[in-house]
Amino acid sequence: MVHNFNAGPSILPKTVFEQASQAVLDYNNTGLSILEIGHRTSTFQSIMDEARALVKELMQLSDNHEVLFLHGGASTQFMQVPMNLLDDKKTSAYADTGVWGQKAVKEAKLFGNVEVVCTGKESNYTVIPKDFAIPNDAAYFHITTNNTIYGSQWQKIPKVSIPLVGDMSSDIFSRVIDFNSFDLIYAGAQKNMGPAGVNLVVVNKNILGKIKRPIPTIMDYRNHIKDGSMLNTPPVFAVYVCMLTLRWLKELGGVAAIEKKNNEKAALLYNEIDRNPLFTGTVAKEDRSKMNVCFVMQDPALEEKFLAFVKELQIIGIKGHRLVGGFRASLYNALPISSVQVLVDAMKSFAQQHA
Ligand SMILES: *Cc1c(COP(=O)(O)O)cnc(C)c1O
């Protein structure tokens, strides 16, 4: 059995892969593949309806929060958010907690002013900034709730008096938070929700329509809301697989139930990192991500050896991002704790061999 710690695209539930494969051959005994039916058919409409309803239910969203499945991945949202919310000459506030936040800042600057109200740069992004002020007149405040590359995570969501925007690409549906405290949430599906090729957007409709800029039709959230996330051909297969994953999550007990499992997985691995003299965590303890666990070896010369060692055990995807080095084990929702145990056991036996 392969133990898949990939950062994204990443592991999904096996039952989802089975159902998705069957649907490619013959969707629900219709004699048709899910790939060859029109998106305006009642068959697909009910898939889209169920996917959107599951998001609302699992996140316990208010009636003001609309759920959209859009093209373009999270990176398109770096542009689409300011295009819809930030007027020329107005200011937006951003937290710089890593690469993805910086990319969001770069795009927002094309549309208006950006004030980076806090940065983790001095610590090489190993801490989440704690004390900072946000201008009251900013159009919104943008955070990256989980920093996939550096392995840090906002454990407390900041309370703000202006609209709050969250890039949740790598920790969506992984923990209980007050999703309604966000006015806009976006997430590329391929980390914790489904296959690449679709992007979840949750938006409080009351924050839209406040700017003067003309917005291209396909970029205007209001058009997608009006057309029920079917303004143009949605990525039908990706939406279908997300729906299956959300069904799986609901059957498991929802976000609270998965959070419990995620906490256990993260504790198991971080305890070993802290106990094992060969390894060191890279992020401040209170800001550690429960999704992407980053660590290095005391002796960097051993890192290649450890990678070769775990490869024999079918542990894959733990090489760290090139910006951070070392290792990154992604513990997304679908990863079983047994895989984490295999990694922890490997760390223990490697330490014994190199004591
Ligand atoms: C992966 C990732 C992105 C980029 O997602 P794409 O779908 O590839 O555009 C953005 N933000 C975060 C936090 C990510 O982890």
Short mmCIF file of C-alpha atoms and ligand atoms in Angstrom, two decimals:
data_model
loop_
_atom_site.label_atom_id
_atom_site.label_comp_id
_atom_site.label_asym_id
_atom_site.label_seq_id
_atom_site.Cartn_x
_atom_site.Cartn_y
_atom_site.Cartn_z
CA MET A 1 0.00 0.00 0.00
CA VAL A 2 1.25 3.44 -0.96
CA HIS A 3 1.23 6.09 1.78
CA ASN A 4 0.47 9.31 -0.07
CA PHE A 5 1.67 12.48 1.67
CA ASN A 6 1.53 14.62 -1.48
CA ALA A 7 0.85 18.34 -0.98
CA GLY A 8 -1.50 18.67 -3.93
CA PRO A 9 -2.98 17.21 -5.98
CA SER A 10 -3.28 14.80 -3.13
CA ILE A 11 -4.99 11.83 -1.59
CA LEU A 12 -8.77 11.42 -1.81
CA PRO A 13 -10.93 8.69 -0.25
CA LYS A 14 -10.61 5.33 -1.98
CA THR A 15 -14.39 4.94 -2.14
CA VAL A 16 -14.54 8.23 -4.03
CA PHE A 17 -12.05 6.91 -6.61
CA GLU A 18 -14.17 3.79 -7.01
CA GLN A 19 -17.44 5.67 -7.45
CA ALA A 20 -15.81 8.18 -9.80
CA SER A 21 -14.35 5.42 -11.97
CA GLN A 22 -17.70 3.69 -12.22
CA ALA A 23 -19.35 6.98 -13.19
CA VAL A 24 -16.89 7.40 -16.05
CA LEU A 25 -18.00 4.04 -17.44
CA ASP A 26 -21.71 4.26 -16.69
CA TYR A 27 -23.26 6.94 -14.54
CA ASN A 28 -26.02 5.52 -12.31
CA ASN A 29 -27.05 2.90 -14.89
CA THR A 30 -27.94 5.56 -17.44
CA GLY A 31 -25.77 3.90 -20.09
CA LEU A 32 -23.87 7.18 -20.31
CA SER A 33 -20.55 8.32 -18.90
CA ILE A 34 -20.54 11.28 -16.54
CA LEU A 35 -18.15 12.79 -19.11
CA GLU A 36 -20.66 12.79 -21.97
CA ILE A 37 -23.80 14.31 -20.46
CA GLY A 38 -24.81 17.92 -20.87
CA HIS A 39 -24.32 20.22 -17.93
CA ARG A 40 -27.89 21.52 -18.34
CA THR A 41 -29.39 18.05 -17.93
CA SER A 42 -31.33 17.24 -14.80
CA THR A 43 -28.69 14.57 -14.08
CA PHE A 44 -25.89 17.09 -13.78
CA GLN A 45 -28.12 19.75 -12.24
CA SER A 46 -28.80 17.44 -9.31
CA ILE A 47 -25.07 16.81 -8.87
CA MET A 48 -24.37 20.55 -8.78
CA ASP A 49 -27.30 21.14 -6.41
CA GLU A 50 -26.13 18.43 -4.04
CA ALA A 51 -22.52 19.66 -4.09
CA ARG A 52 -23.59 23.21 -3.23
CA ALA A 53 -26.01 22.02 -0.56
CA LEU A 54 -23.33 19.84 1.05
CA VAL A 55 -20.96 22.80 1.26
CA LYS A 56 -23.67 24.89 2.93
CA GLU A 57 -24.50 22.14 5.36
CA LEU A 58 -20.94 21.10 6.25
CA MET A 59 -19.88 24.72 6.78
CA GLN A 60 -23.20 25.69 8.40
CA LEU A 61 -23.38 28.75 6.21
CA SER A 62 -25.84 31.58 6.60
CA ASP A 63 -28.47 32.29 3.95
CA ASN A 64 -26.36 35.22 2.75
CA HIS A 65 -23.48 32.95 1.83
CA GLU A 66 -23.56 31.69 -1.75
CA VAL A 67 -21.63 28.64 -2.92
CA LEU A 68 -19.96 28.60 -6.33
CA PHE A 69 -17.79 26.09 -8.19
CA LEU A 70 -15.60 28.04 -10.59
CA HIS A 71 -12.78 27.44 -13.04
CA GLY A 72 -9.22 28.60 -12.73
CA GLY A 73 -7.97 27.28 -9.41
CA ALA A 74 -7.13 29.36 -6.38
CA SER A 75 -4.70 31.48 -8.40
CA THR A 76 -7.55 32.97 -10.42
CA GLN A 77 -9.11 34.10 -7.15
CA PHE A 78 -5.98 36.14 -6.41
CA MET A 79 -7.26 38.34 -9.26
CA GLN A 80 -11.02 37.81 -9.07
CA VAL A 81 -11.30 38.86 -5.42
CA PRO A 82 -9.84 42.37 -5.89
CA MET A 83 -11.57 42.73 -9.26
CA ASN A 84 -14.92 42.35 -7.46
CA LEU A 85 -14.16 44.01 -4.12
CA LEU A 86 -11.45 46.64 -4.53
CA ASP A 87 -12.03 49.95 -6.26
CA ASP A 88 -9.24 51.85 -7.93
CA LYS A 89 -7.51 54.14 -5.37
CA LYS A 90 -9.10 52.26 -2.47
CA THR A 91 -7.08 50.15 -0.06
CA SER A 92 -7.18 46.48 0.79
CA ALA A 93 -5.36 44.81 3.69
CA TYR A 94 -3.35 41.60 3.29
CA ALA A 95 -1.47 39.33 5.66
CA ASP A 96 1.81 38.08 4.23
CA THR A 97 2.27 34.63 5.71
CA GLY A 98 4.01 32.99 2.79
CA VAL A 99 4.24 32.42 -0.93
CA TRP A 100 0.52 32.17 -1.61
CA GLY A 101 -0.27 35.34 0.30
CA GLN A 102 2.43 37.19 -1.63
CA LYS A 103 0.98 36.03 -4.92
CA ALA A 104 -2.43 37.31 -3.81
CA VAL A 105 -0.87 40.69 -2.94
CA LYS A 106 0.79 40.95 -6.35
CA GLU A 107 -2.52 40.54 -8.17
CA ALA A 108 -4.47 42.88 -5.89
CA LYS A 109 -2.00 45.66 -6.66
CA LEU A 110 -3.27 45.63 -10.24
CA PHE A 111 -6.68 46.79 -9.01
CA GLY A 112 -6.08 49.16 -6.12
CA ASN A 113 -3.86 49.84 -3.12
CA VAL A 114 -2.60 47.06 -0.94
CA GLU A 115 -1.46 47.50 2.62
CA VAL A 116 0.46 44.49 3.88
CA VAL A 117 -0.57 44.79 7.54
CA CYS A 118 1.65 42.01 8.83
CA THR A 119 4.36 39.69 7.60
CA GLY A 120 6.10 36.57 8.77
CA LYS A 121 9.09 37.40 6.59
CA GLU A 122 11.60 38.15 9.39
CA SER A 123 11.07 34.67 10.78
CA ASN A 124 11.25 33.12 7.31
CA TYR A 125 7.52 32.45 7.70
CA THR A 126 7.86 30.16 10.69
CA VAL A 127 5.39 32.20 12.76
CA ILE A 128 1.94 33.66 12.14
CA PRO A 129 2.02 37.39 13.00
CA LYS A 130 0.02 38.21 16.14
CA ASP A 131 -0.06 41.95 16.75
CA PHE A 132 -1.05 44.17 13.90
CA ALA A 133 -3.57 46.85 13.03
CA ILE A 134 -5.91 46.84 10.07
CA PRO A 135 -7.10 50.14 8.59
CA ASN A 136 -10.81 50.56 9.28
CA ASP A 137 -11.49 51.86 5.82
CA ALA A 138 -9.88 48.95 3.98
CA ALA A 139 -12.20 47.22 1.53
CA TYR A 140 -11.35 43.83 3.04
CA PHE A 141 -8.69 41.86 4.90
CA HIS A 142 -7.17 38.82 3.18
CA ILE A 143 -5.51 35.91 4.96
CA THR A 144 -4.18 32.51 3.87
CA THR A 145 -5.63 30.30 6.59
CA ASN A 146 -3.08 27.53 6.04
CA ASN A 147 0.34 28.05 4.50
CA THR A 148 0.85 24.93 2.44
CA ILE A 149 4.52 25.55 1.69
CA TYR A 150 5.80 26.73 5.09
CA GLY A 151 3.52 24.57 7.22
CA SER A 152 1.97 27.28 9.37
CA GLN A 153 -1.71 27.85 10.06
CA TRP A 154 -3.86 30.54 11.67
CA GLN A 155 -5.10 28.78 14.79
CA LYS A 156 -7.26 31.76 15.70
CA ILE A 157 -9.13 33.51 12.94
CA PRO A 158 -8.69 37.28 13.39
CA LYS A 159 -11.81 39.24 14.29
CA VAL A 160 -12.20 42.25 12.05
CA SER A 161 -14.81 44.91 11.40
CA ILE A 162 -14.31 44.84 7.63
CA PRO A 163 -15.02 41.95 5.22
CA LEU A 164 -12.72 39.00 5.82
CA VAL A 165 -11.41 37.00 2.86
CA GLY A 166 -9.71 33.62 3.30
CA ASP A 167 -7.67 31.48 0.95
CA MET A 168 -8.48 28.07 2.47
CA SER A 169 -7.06 25.96 -0.34
CA SER A 170 -5.14 23.64 1.93
CA ASP A 171 -7.29 23.44 5.05
CA ILE A 172 -10.84 23.72 3.79
CA PHE A 173 -13.19 21.28 5.61
CA SER A 174 -10.36 20.18 7.91
CA ARG A 175 -11.41 21.90 11.14
CA VAL A 176 -14.36 23.60 12.76
CA ILE A 177 -14.25 27.36 12.43
CA ASP A 178 -16.95 29.97 12.14
CA PHE A 179 -17.10 29.98 8.36
CA ASN A 180 -19.69 32.77 8.52
CA SER A 181 -17.06 35.09 9.98
CA PHE A 182 -15.63 35.10 6.45
CA ASP A 183 -17.31 37.11 3.74
CA LEU A 184 -15.40 35.32 1.03
CA ILE A 185 -13.68 31.95 1.11
CA TYR A 186 -11.92 30.33 -1.80
CA ALA A 187 -10.09 27.06 -2.24
CA GLY A 188 -8.61 25.15 -5.13
CA ALA A 189 -10.13 21.69 -4.79
CA GLN A 190 -7.01 19.60 -5.24
CA LYS A 191 -5.67 19.77 -1.68
CA ASN A 192 -8.54 18.62 0.48
CA MET A 193 -11.76 18.50 -1.49
CA GLY A 194 -11.45 16.90 -4.90
CA PRO A 195 -9.49 16.81 -8.13
CA ALA A 196 -7.68 19.75 -9.71
CA GLY A 197 -9.69 21.86 -12.12
CA VAL A 198 -12.31 23.40 -9.89
CA ASN A 199 -12.32 26.05 -7.26
CA LEU A 200 -14.80 26.50 -4.43
CA VAL A 201 -15.91 30.05 -3.72
CA VAL A 202 -18.19 30.95 -0.81
CA VAL A 203 -19.26 34.56 -0.85
CA ASN A 204 -21.54 36.71 1.26
CA LYS A 205 -23.67 38.31 -1.44
CA ASN A 206 -24.05 41.50 0.62
CA ILE A 207 -20.46 42.53 -0.04
CA LEU A 208 -20.86 42.48 -3.82
CA GLY A 209 -21.88 45.31 -6.15
CA LYS A 210 -20.15 48.04 -4.13
CA ILE A 211 -17.48 49.07 -6.62
CA LYS A 212 -17.49 51.21 -9.75
CA ARG A 213 -15.26 49.13 -12.01
CA PRO A 214 -16.97 47.30 -14.87
CA ILE A 215 -16.31 43.60 -14.31
CA PRO A 216 -16.03 41.15 -17.23
CA THR A 217 -19.10 38.87 -17.23
CA ILE A 218 -17.26 35.66 -16.38
CA MET A 219 -15.32 37.34 -13.57
CA ASP A 220 -18.34 38.88 -11.82
CA TYR A 221 -19.43 36.72 -8.87
CA ARG A 222 -22.96 38.11 -9.14
CA ASN A 223 -23.43 36.50 -12.56
CA HIS A 224 -22.35 33.13 -11.22
CA ILE A 225 -24.73 33.47 -8.28
CA LYS A 226 -27.60 34.43 -10.57
CA ASP A 227 -26.98 31.41 -12.79
CA GLY A 228 -26.52 28.93 -9.97
CA SER A 229 -22.83 28.36 -10.72
CA MET A 230 -23.78 27.42 -14.30
CA LEU A 231 -22.93 30.62 -16.13
CA ASN A 232 -20.92 28.57 -18.56
CA THR A 233 -19.96 24.90 -18.69
CA PRO A 234 -18.73 24.01 -15.23
CA PRO A 235 -15.90 21.47 -14.82
CA VAL A 236 -18.48 18.72 -14.53
CA PHE A 237 -16.28 15.82 -13.57
CA ALA A 238 -14.33 17.80 -10.98
CA VAL A 239 -17.58 19.05 -9.43
CA TYR A 240 -18.89 15.48 -9.35
CA VAL A 241 -15.80 14.17 -7.55
CA CYS A 242 -15.97 17.05 -5.05
CA MET A 243 -19.59 16.14 -4.39
CA LEU A 244 -18.60 12.52 -3.72
CA THR A 245 -15.86 13.66 -1.33
CA LEU A 246 -18.27 15.94 0.51
CA ARG A 247 -20.77 13.08 0.79
CA TRP A 248 -17.99 10.93 2.25
CA LEU A 249 -17.20 13.68 4.74
CA LYS A 250 -20.82 14.03 5.77
CA GLU A 251 -21.21 10.28 6.29
CA LEU A 252 -18.11 10.33 8.45
CA GLY A 253 -19.74 12.88 10.76
CA GLY A 254 -18.82 16.14 9.10
CA VAL A 255 -16.12 18.69 9.83
CA ALA A 256 -16.07 18.13 13.61
CA ALA A 257 -15.48 14.41 13.15
CA ILE A 258 -12.69 14.88 10.61
CA GLU A 259 -11.09 17.55 12.79
CA LYS A 260 -10.76 15.02 15.58
CA LYS A 261 -8.99 12.60 13.25
CA ASN A 262 -6.81 15.37 11.84
CA ASN A 263 -5.78 16.42 15.34
CA GLU A 264 -4.80 12.84 16.17
CA LYS A 265 -2.75 12.48 12.99
CA ALA A 266 -0.95 15.79 13.52
CA ALA A 267 -0.24 15.04 17.19
CA LEU A 268 1.19 11.63 16.30
CA LEU A 269 3.67 13.09 13.81
CA TYR A 270 4.60 16.26 15.73
CA ASN A 271 5.21 14.22 18.89
CA GLU A 272 7.69 12.08 17.00
CA ILE A 273 9.38 15.13 15.46
CA ASP A 274 9.76 16.64 18.94
CA ARG A 275 10.90 13.39 20.54
CA ASN A 276 13.27 12.09 17.86
CA PRO A 277 16.75 13.66 18.14
CA LEU A 278 17.29 13.40 14.38
CA PHE A 279 14.38 15.67 13.41
CA THR A 280 13.29 19.27 14.09
CA GLY A 281 10.04 21.03 13.30
CA THR A 282 10.47 24.27 11.36
CA VAL A 283 7.41 26.23 12.56
CA ALA A 284 6.66 27.82 15.96
CA LYS A 285 4.69 25.25 17.97
CA GLU A 286 1.58 27.37 18.43
CA ASP A 287 1.35 28.09 14.70
CA ARG A 288 1.98 24.60 13.36
CA SER A 289 -0.25 23.42 10.56
CA LYS A 290 -2.31 20.29 11.10
CA MET A 291 -2.38 19.78 7.33
CA ASN A 292 1.19 20.31 6.16
CA VAL A 293 3.83 19.22 8.64
CA CYS A 294 7.27 20.67 7.81
CA PHE A 295 10.46 19.37 9.38
CA VAL A 296 14.18 19.09 8.73
CA MET A 297 16.99 16.86 9.96
CA GLN A 298 19.60 18.01 12.46
CA ASP A 299 22.15 16.58 10.05
CA PRO A 300 21.14 17.65 6.52
CA ALA A 301 23.51 15.06 5.09
CA LEU A 302 21.08 12.38 6.25
CA GLU A 303 18.08 13.81 4.42
CA GLU A 304 18.71 12.03 1.11
CA LYS A 305 19.24 8.78 3.00
CA PHE A 306 15.98 9.18 4.88
CA LEU A 307 14.12 9.85 1.64
CA ALA A 308 15.55 6.67 0.13
CA PHE A 309 14.68 4.78 3.32
CA VAL A 310 11.01 5.81 3.31
CA LYS A 311 10.70 5.16 -0.41
CA GLU A 312 11.26 1.48 0.30
CA LEU A 313 8.25 1.63 2.61
CA GLN A 314 6.08 3.16 -0.13
CA ILE A 315 5.93 6.49 1.67
CA ILE A 316 5.70 9.13 -1.04
CA GLY A 317 5.43 12.90 -1.31
CA ILE A 318 7.35 13.97 1.80
CA LYS A 319 10.13 15.94 0.14
CA GLY A 320 9.85 19.54 1.31
CA HIS A 321 9.04 22.43 -1.02
CA ARG A 322 12.19 23.73 -2.72
CA LEU A 323 11.88 27.04 -0.80
CA VAL A 324 11.98 25.34 2.60
CA GLY A 325 13.91 22.12 2.01
CA GLY A 326 13.72 19.19 4.41
CA PHE A 327 10.40 17.41 4.52
CA ARG A 328 6.73 18.17 4.30
CA ALA A 329 4.14 15.55 5.13
CA SER A 330 0.64 16.58 4.11
CA LEU A 331 -2.02 15.04 6.32
CA TYR A 332 -5.17 15.88 4.38
CA ASN A 333 -8.61 14.58 5.36
CA ALA A 334 -8.44 11.38 3.33
CA LEU A 335 -5.05 10.25 4.69
CA PRO A 336 -5.57 7.44 7.21
CA ILE A 337 -3.79 7.58 10.57
CA SER A 338 -2.23 4.21 9.71
CA SER A 339 -0.14 5.96 7.04
CA VAL A 340 1.08 8.49 9.62
CA GLN A 341 1.97 5.60 11.90
CA VAL A 342 4.06 4.03 9.11
CA LEU A 343 5.96 7.31 8.71
CA VAL A 344 6.47 7.66 12.47
CA ASP A 345 7.73 4.07 12.71
CA ALA A 346 10.13 4.79 9.84
CA MET A 347 11.48 7.83 11.70
CA LYS A 348 12.00 5.70 14.80
CA SER A 349 13.83 2.88 13.05
CA PHE A 350 15.92 5.32 11.01
CA ALA A 351 16.99 6.99 14.25
CA GLN A 352 17.95 3.63 15.72
CA GLN A 353 20.10 2.86 12.69
CA HIS A 354 21.82 6.24 12.94
CA ALA A 355 22.11 6.58 16.70
C1 LIG B 1 -2.10 25.33 -3.87
C2 LIG B 1 -2.48 26.64 -3.34
C3 LIG B 1 -2.84 27.71 -4.18
C4 LIG B 1 -2.81 27.62 -5.69
O1 LIG B 1 -3.82 26.81 -6.16
P1 LIG B 1 -4.06 26.61 -7.73
O2 LIG B 1 -5.36 25.89 -7.73
O3 LIG B 1 -2.91 25.82 -8.25
O4 LIG B 1 -4.15 27.94 -8.37
C5 LIG B 1 -3.23 28.89 -3.60
N1 LIG B 1 -3.26 29.04 -2.27
C6 LIG B 1 -2.93 28.04 -1.43
C7 LIG B 1 -3.00 28.25 0.05
C8 LIG B 1 -2.52 26.81 -1.94
O5 LIG B 1 -2.17 25.82 -1.11
#
